[in-house]
PDB file of C-alpha atoms in Angstrom:
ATOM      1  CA  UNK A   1     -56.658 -26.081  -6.573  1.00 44.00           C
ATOM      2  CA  UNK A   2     -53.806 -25.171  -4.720  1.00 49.00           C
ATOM      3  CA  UNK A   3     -53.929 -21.957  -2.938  1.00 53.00           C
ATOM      4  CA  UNK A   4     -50.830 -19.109  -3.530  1.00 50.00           C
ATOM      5  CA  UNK A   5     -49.523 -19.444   0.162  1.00 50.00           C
ATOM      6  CA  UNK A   6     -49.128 -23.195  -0.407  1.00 60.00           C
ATOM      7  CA  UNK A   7     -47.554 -22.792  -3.613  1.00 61.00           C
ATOM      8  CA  UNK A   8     -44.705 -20.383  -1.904  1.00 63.00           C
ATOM      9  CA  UNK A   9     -43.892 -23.262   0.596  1.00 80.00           C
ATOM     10  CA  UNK A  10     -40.983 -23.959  -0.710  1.00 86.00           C
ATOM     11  CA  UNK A  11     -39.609 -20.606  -0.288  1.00 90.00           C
ATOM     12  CA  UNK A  12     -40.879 -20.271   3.195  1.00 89.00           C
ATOM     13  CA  UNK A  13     -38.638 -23.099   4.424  1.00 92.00           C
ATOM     14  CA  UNK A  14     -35.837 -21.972   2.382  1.00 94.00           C
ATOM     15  CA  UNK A  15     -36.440 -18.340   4.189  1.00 92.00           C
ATOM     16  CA  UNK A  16     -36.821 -19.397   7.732  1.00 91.00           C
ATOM     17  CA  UNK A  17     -33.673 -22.183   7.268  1.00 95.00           C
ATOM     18  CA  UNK A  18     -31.386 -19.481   5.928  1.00 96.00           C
ATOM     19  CA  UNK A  19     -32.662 -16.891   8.586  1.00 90.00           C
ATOM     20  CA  UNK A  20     -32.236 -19.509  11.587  1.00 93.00           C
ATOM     21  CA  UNK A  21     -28.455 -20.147  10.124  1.00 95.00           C
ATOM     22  CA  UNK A  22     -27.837 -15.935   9.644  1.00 92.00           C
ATOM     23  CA  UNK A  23     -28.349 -15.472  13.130  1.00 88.00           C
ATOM     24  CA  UNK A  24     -26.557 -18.463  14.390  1.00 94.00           C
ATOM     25  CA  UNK A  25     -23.881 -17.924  11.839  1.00 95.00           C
ATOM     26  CA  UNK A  26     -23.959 -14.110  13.115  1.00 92.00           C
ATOM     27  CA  UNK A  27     -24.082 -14.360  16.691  1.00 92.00           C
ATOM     28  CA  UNK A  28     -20.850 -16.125  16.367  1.00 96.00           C
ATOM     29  CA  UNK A  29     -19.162 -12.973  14.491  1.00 94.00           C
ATOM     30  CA  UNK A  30     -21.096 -11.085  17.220  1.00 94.00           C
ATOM     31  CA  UNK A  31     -19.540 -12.570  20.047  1.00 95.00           C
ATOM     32  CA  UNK A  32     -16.179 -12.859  18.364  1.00 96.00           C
ATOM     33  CA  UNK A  33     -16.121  -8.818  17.979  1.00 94.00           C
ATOM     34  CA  UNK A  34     -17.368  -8.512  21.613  1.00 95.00           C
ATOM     35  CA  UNK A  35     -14.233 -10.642  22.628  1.00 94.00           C
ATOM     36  CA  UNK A  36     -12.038  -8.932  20.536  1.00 95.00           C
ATOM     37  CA  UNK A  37     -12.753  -5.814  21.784  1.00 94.00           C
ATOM     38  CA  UNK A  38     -12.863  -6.539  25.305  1.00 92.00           C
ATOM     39  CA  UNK A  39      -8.942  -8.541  24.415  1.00 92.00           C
ATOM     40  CA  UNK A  40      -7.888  -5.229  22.675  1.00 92.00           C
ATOM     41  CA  UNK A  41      -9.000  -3.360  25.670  1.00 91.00           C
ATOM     42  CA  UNK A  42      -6.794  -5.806  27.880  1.00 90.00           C
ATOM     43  CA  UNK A  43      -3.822  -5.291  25.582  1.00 89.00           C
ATOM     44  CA  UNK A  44      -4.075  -1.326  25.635  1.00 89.00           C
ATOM     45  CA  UNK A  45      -4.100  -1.545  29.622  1.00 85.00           C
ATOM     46  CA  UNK A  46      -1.941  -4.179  29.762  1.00 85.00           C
ATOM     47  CA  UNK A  47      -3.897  -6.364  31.867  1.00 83.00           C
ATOM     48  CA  UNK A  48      -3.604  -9.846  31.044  1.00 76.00           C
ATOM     49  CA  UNK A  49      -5.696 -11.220  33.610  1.00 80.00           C
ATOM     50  CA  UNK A  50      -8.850 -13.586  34.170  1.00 83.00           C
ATOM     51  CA  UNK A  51     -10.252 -15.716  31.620  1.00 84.00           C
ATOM     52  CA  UNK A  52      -9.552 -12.838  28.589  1.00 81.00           C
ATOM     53  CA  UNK A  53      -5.342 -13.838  29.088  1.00 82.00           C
ATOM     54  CA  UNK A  54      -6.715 -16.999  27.495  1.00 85.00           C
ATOM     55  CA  UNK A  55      -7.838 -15.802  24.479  1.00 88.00           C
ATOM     56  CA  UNK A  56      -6.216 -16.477  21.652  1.00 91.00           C
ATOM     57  CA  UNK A  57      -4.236 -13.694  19.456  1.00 92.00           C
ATOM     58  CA  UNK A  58      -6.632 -10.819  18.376  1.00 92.00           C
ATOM     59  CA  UNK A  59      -6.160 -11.633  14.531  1.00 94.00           C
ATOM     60  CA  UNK A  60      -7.270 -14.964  15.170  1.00 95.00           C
ATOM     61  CA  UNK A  61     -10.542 -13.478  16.434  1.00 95.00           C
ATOM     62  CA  UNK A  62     -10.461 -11.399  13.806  1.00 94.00           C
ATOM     63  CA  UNK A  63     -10.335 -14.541  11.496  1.00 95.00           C
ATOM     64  CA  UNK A  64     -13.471 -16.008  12.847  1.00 96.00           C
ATOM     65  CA  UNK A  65     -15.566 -13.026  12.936  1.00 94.00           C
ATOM     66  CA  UNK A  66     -14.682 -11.825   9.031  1.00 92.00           C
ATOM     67  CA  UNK A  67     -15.805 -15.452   8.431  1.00 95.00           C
ATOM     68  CA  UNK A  68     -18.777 -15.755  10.263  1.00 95.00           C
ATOM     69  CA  UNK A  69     -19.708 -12.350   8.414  1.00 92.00           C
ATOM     70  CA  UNK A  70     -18.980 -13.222   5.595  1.00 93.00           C
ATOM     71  CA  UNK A  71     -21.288 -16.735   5.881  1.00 96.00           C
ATOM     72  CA  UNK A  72     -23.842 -15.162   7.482  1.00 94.00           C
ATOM     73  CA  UNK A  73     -24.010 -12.548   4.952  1.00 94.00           C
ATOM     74  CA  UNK A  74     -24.710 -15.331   2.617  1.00 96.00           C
ATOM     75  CA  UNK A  75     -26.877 -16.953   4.334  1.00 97.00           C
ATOM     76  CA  UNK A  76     -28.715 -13.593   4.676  1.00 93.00           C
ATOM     77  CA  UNK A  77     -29.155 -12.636   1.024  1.00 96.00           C
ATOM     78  CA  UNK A  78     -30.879 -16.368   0.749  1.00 96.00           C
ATOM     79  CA  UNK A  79     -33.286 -15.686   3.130  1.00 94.00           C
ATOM     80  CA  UNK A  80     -33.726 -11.799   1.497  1.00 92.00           C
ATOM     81  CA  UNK A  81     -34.461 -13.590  -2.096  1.00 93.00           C
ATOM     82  CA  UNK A  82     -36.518 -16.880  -0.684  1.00 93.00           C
ATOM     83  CA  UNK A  83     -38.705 -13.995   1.225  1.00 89.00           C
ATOM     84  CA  UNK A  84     -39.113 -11.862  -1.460  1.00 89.00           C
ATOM     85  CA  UNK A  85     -39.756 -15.216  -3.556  1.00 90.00           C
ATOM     86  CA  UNK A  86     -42.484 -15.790  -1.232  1.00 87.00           C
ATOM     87  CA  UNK A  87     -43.654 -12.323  -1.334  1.00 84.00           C
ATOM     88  CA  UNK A  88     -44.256 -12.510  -4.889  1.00 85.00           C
ATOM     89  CA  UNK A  89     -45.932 -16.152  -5.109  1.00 85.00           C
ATOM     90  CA  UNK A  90     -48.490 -14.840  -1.860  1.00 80.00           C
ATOM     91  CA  UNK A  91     -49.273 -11.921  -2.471  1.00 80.00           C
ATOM     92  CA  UNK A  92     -47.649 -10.651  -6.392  1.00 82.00           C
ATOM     93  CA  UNK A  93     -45.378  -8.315  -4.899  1.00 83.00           C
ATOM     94  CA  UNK A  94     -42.090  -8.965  -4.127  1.00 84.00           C
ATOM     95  CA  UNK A  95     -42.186  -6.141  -1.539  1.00 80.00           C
ATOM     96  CA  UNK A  96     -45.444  -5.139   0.365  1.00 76.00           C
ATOM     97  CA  UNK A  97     -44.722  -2.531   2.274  1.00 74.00           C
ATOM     98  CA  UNK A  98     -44.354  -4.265   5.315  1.00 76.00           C
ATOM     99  CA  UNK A  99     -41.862  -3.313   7.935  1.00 77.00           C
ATOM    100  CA  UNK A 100     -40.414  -6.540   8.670  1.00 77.00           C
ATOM    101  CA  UNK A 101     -39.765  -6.462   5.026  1.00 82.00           C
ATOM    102  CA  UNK A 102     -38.068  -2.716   4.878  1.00 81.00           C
ATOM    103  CA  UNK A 103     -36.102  -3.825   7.858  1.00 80.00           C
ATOM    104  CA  UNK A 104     -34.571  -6.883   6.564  1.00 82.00           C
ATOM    105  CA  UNK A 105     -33.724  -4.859   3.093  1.00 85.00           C
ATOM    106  CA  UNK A 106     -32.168  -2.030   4.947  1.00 83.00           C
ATOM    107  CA  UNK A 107     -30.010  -4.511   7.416  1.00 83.00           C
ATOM    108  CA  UNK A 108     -29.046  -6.774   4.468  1.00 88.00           C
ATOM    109  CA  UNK A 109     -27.826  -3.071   2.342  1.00 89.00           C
ATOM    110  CA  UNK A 110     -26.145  -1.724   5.681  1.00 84.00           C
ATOM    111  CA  UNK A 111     -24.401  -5.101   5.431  1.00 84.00           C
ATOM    112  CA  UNK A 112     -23.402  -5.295   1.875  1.00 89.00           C
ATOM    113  CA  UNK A 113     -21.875  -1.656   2.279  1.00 86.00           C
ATOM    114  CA  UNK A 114     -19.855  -2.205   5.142  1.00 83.00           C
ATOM    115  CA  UNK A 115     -18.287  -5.479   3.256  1.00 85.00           C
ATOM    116  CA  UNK A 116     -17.875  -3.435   0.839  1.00 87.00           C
ATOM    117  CA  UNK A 117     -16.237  -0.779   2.447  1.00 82.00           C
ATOM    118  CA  UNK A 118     -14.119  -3.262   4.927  1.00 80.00           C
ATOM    119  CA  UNK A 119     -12.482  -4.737   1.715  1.00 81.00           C
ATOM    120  CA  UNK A 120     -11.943  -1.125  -0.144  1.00 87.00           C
ATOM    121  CA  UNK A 121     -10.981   0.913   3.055  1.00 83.00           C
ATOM    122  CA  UNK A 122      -9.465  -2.089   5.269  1.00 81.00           C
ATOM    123  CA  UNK A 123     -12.341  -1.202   8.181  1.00 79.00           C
ATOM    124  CA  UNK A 124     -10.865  -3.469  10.720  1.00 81.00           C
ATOM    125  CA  UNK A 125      -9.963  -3.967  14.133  1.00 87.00           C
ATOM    126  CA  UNK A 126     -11.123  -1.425  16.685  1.00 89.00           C
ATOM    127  CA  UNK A 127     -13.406   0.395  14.106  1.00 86.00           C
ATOM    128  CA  UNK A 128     -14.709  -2.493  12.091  1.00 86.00           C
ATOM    129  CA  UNK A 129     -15.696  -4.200  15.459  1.00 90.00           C
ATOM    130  CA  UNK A 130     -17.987  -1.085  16.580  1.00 87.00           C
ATOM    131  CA  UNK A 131     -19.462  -1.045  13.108  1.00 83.00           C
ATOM    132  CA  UNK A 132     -20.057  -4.732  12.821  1.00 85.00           C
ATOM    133  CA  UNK A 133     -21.904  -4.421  16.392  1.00 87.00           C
ATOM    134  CA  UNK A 134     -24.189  -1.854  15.011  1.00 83.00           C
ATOM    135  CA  UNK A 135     -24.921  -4.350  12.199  1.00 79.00           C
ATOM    136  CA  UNK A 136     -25.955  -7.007  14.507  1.00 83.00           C
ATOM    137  CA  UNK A 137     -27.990  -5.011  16.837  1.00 82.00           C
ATOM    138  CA  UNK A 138     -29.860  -3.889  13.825  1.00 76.00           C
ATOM    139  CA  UNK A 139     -30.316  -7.557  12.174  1.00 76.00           C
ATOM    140  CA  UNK A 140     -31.613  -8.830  15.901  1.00 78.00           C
ATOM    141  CA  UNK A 141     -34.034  -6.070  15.944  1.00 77.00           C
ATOM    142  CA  UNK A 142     -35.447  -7.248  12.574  1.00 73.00           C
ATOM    143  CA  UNK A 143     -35.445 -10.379  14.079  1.00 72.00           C
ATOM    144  CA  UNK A 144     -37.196  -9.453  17.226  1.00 78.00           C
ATOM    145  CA  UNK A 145     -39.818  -7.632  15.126  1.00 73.00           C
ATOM    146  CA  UNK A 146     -40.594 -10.587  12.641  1.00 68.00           C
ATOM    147  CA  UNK A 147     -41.631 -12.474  15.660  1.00 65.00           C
ATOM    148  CA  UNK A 148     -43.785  -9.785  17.530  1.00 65.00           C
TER     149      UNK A 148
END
C-alpha cells in the first residue's frame, strides 16, 4: 500500500521546481528594480559616472523586471497550487495552518494585487520599484522560513 506522502510526490517536485524557478525568475526582477533605481537616482543628479553610465535606458530595465514579474508570478501560483495539492493528498487539507503555508498565500495575494493595481493605476517607475522590493523581501522571507 502506498502511503499518502508518496502518493503527493508528484506535486512535491512540481512545488519545489516551480519555487526554485520563482526565486530565480524573481531575483532577476529584483535586481533589475535595484538597478533601476540606483540609474534613476544617477539621472536625477546627473551623474553619469562608474559602471551605472553603462546601463542601458531605464525603460529597458523596466522591460525586464515587468517580465521577470510577471514569469515569476507564474511560476509562483504553480508552486501555491502543487503545495496546496500536496497539502491535500498528505494530510486532507489543502491548508494546515502552518506558517510557511500563510506566508506563501499572503506573498502570492500581495503579488496578485500589486499586478493588479500596476496594470489599473500604471504603478511604475520610481513607485512600482519600491513596491516590487517590498514584494521580494517578503517572498525571500517565506523562503528563508520554509528552510529553517
Amino acid at each position: 500500500r502506498i502511503g499518502m506522502a508518496q502518493r503527493g510526490n508528484g506535486y512535491i517536485y512540481i512545488h519545489l521546481t516551480a519555487m526554485f524557478l520563482t526565486l530565480s525568475v524573481l531575483s532577476v526582477g529584483f535586481l533589475a528594480a535595484i538597478l533601476f533605481l540606483l540609474a534613476e537616482r544617477q539621472i536625477k543628479l546627473k551623474r553619469f559616472e562608474g559602471w551605472l553610465a553603462k546601463l542601458p535606458p531605464l525603460e529597458a530595465i523596466q522591460l525586464v523586471h515587468d517580465r521577470a514579474l510577471t514569469a515569476g508570478f507564474l511560476f509562483y501560483t504553480l508552486s501555491v497550487l502543487a503545495g496546496a495539492g500536496f497539502a491535500k493528498v498528505s494530510s486532507g487539507h489543502y491548508l494546515s495552518g502552518g506558517t510557511k503555508q500563510w506566508l506563501g498565500v499572503g506573498s502570492w495575494l500581495f503579488f496578485a494585487l500589486f499586478i493588479n493595481l500596476r496594470n489599473r493605476l500604471g504603478l511604475t517607475g520610481h513607485k512600482g520599484m519600491a513596491v516590487a522590493l517590498a514584494g521580494y523581501a517578503g517572498l525571500f522571507l517565506v523562503f528563508w522560513v520554509g528552510f529553517s
